[in-house]
Short mmCIF file of C-alpha atoms in Angstrom, two decimals:
data_model
loop_
_atom_site.label_atom_id
_atom_site.label_comp_id
_atom_site.label_asym_id
_atom_site.label_seq_id
_atom_site.Cartn_x
_atom_site.Cartn_y
_atom_site.Cartn_z
CA ALA Q 1 -0.55 -14.05 7.13
CA ASN Q 2 -3.53 -13.39 8.82
CA TRP Q 3 -4.97 -10.18 7.33
CA THR Q 4 -7.69 -8.56 9.27
CA PRO Q 5 -9.66 -5.16 7.59
CA ALA Q 6 -7.51 -3.54 10.61
CA LEU Q 7 -4.17 -4.82 9.53
CA VAL Q 8 -5.28 -4.28 6.08
CA ASN Q 9 -5.71 -0.16 6.98
CA MET Q 10 -2.64 -0.19 9.10
CA PHE Q 11 -0.46 -1.55 5.97
CA CYS Q 12 -2.13 0.64 3.78
CA ASP Q 13 -0.87 3.34 6.17
CA VAL Q 14 2.16 2.31 6.36
CA CYS Q 15 3.04 2.30 2.85
CA VAL Q 16 1.18 5.92 2.22
CA LYS Q 17 3.42 7.29 4.70
CA GLU Q 18 6.54 5.52 3.08
CA ILE Q 19 5.55 6.73 -0.35
CA ASP Q 20 5.20 10.35 1.17
CA CYS Q 21 8.20 10.17 3.02
CA ARG Q 22 10.82 8.31 0.12
CA GLY Q 23 8.74 8.34 -2.92
CA LYS Q 24 7.94 5.75 -5.13
CA PRO Q 25 10.77 5.32 -8.06
CA HIS Q 26 9.88 4.24 -11.23
CA HIS Q 27 7.12 1.23 -11.49
CA HIS Q 28 8.88 -0.75 -8.01
CA PHE Q 29 9.59 -0.35 -4.57
CA THR Q 30 13.16 -0.67 -3.90
CA LYS Q 31 14.38 -3.06 -1.46
CA SER Q 32 15.36 -0.44 1.44
CA TRP Q 33 11.49 0.66 0.89
CA TRP Q 34 10.26 -2.66 1.67
CA LYS Q 35 12.35 -2.64 4.89
CA ASN Q 36 11.25 0.21 6.43
CA VAL Q 37 7.71 -0.57 5.29
CA MET Q 38 8.24 -3.87 7.26
CA ASP Q 39 9.86 -2.93 10.19
CA ASP Q 40 7.56 0.27 10.63
CA PHE Q 41 4.50 -2.20 9.89
CA ASN Q 42 5.54 -4.92 11.94
CA LYS Q 43 6.11 -2.70 14.98
CA ARG Q 44 2.92 -1.11 14.81
CA ALA Q 45 0.67 -4.28 14.17
CA ARG Q 46 2.98 -6.38 16.72
CA VAL Q 47 3.28 -9.02 13.95
CA SER Q 48 6.41 -10.30 12.22
CA TYR Q 49 5.41 -10.79 8.48
CA ASN Q 50 8.32 -11.02 5.99
CA ARG Q 51 8.60 -8.86 2.67
CA GLY Q 52 7.13 -11.84 0.47
CA GLN Q 53 3.75 -11.74 2.75
CA LEU Q 54 3.86 -7.53 2.57
CA LYS Q 55 4.69 -7.65 -1.37
CA ASN Q 56 1.88 -10.40 -1.99
CA LYS Q 57 -0.75 -8.48 0.25
CA TRP Q 58 0.35 -4.88 -1.86
CA ASP Q 59 -0.09 -7.26 -5.06
CA ASN Q 60 -3.42 -8.25 -4.32
CA LEU Q 61 -4.63 -5.35 -3.26
CA LYS Q 62 -3.39 -3.05 -6.53
CA LYS Q 63 -4.94 -5.82 -8.75
CA ASN Q 64 -8.29 -5.51 -7.00
CA TYR Q 65 -8.22 -1.81 -7.06
CA LEU Q 66 -7.12 -1.88 -10.48
CA LEU Q 67 -10.59 -4.41 -11.07
CA TRP Q 68 -12.45 -1.99 -8.99
CA LYS Q 69 -11.62 1.01 -10.96
CA GLU Q 70 -12.57 -0.63 -14.17
CA LEU Q 71 -15.52 -1.77 -13.15
CA ILE Q 72 -16.30 2.02 -11.89
CA GLU Q 73 -15.31 3.71 -14.92
CA LYS Q 74 -16.08 1.07 -18.18
CA ASP Q 75 -19.40 -0.80 -16.83
CA THR Q 76 -22.59 0.89 -17.73
CA GLY Q 77 -25.45 0.89 -15.56
CA LEU Q 78 -23.43 0.27 -12.41
CA GLY Q 79 -25.57 2.93 -10.56
CA TRP Q 80 -22.70 3.84 -8.33
CA ASP Q 81 -23.38 5.43 -5.08
CA CYS Q 82 -21.13 7.84 -4.16
CA ILE Q 83 -22.62 7.79 -0.54
CA LYS Q 84 -22.68 4.38 0.31
CA LYS Q 85 -19.90 3.72 -2.08
CA THR Q 86 -21.50 0.57 -3.22
CA ALA Q 87 -22.88 -0.50 -6.48
CA ASP Q 88 -27.28 -1.04 -7.06
CA ASN Q 89 -28.44 -4.24 -5.76
CA SER Q 90 -30.13 -4.83 -9.50
CA TRP Q 91 -26.63 -4.33 -10.95
CA TRP Q 92 -24.79 -6.89 -8.17
CA LYS Q 93 -28.37 -9.39 -9.16
CA GLN Q 94 -27.46 -9.22 -12.79
CA LYS Q 95 -23.88 -9.59 -12.67
CA ILE Q 96 -23.79 -12.56 -10.13
CA HIS Q 97 -26.13 -14.01 -12.32
CA PHE Q 98 -24.37 -13.87 -15.71
CA SER Q 99 -21.06 -15.04 -13.78
CA LEU Q 100 -22.87 -17.98 -12.87
CA PHE Q 101 -23.71 -18.95 -16.33
#
């Protein structure tokens, strides 16, 4: 699947709409939930992604969100800018430097 930023936003909107309408039972979505999301998303986006492609995207978005949340909440010296919604440049330079070694 080719996920442009616009498609990701659309997918998130469809998921939020479905959660608002039907809720999220337990810790996973039902087959009927995924079918509704798939049908609505494919219609809006004019694509034909299958349930597996959508679930993979959901899982990746969730993984990235949890990583981001951990960085925001636990990483000291982050220098998070709430207006720009980004970390301070010096934090990124240090993080990249230590990641390379």
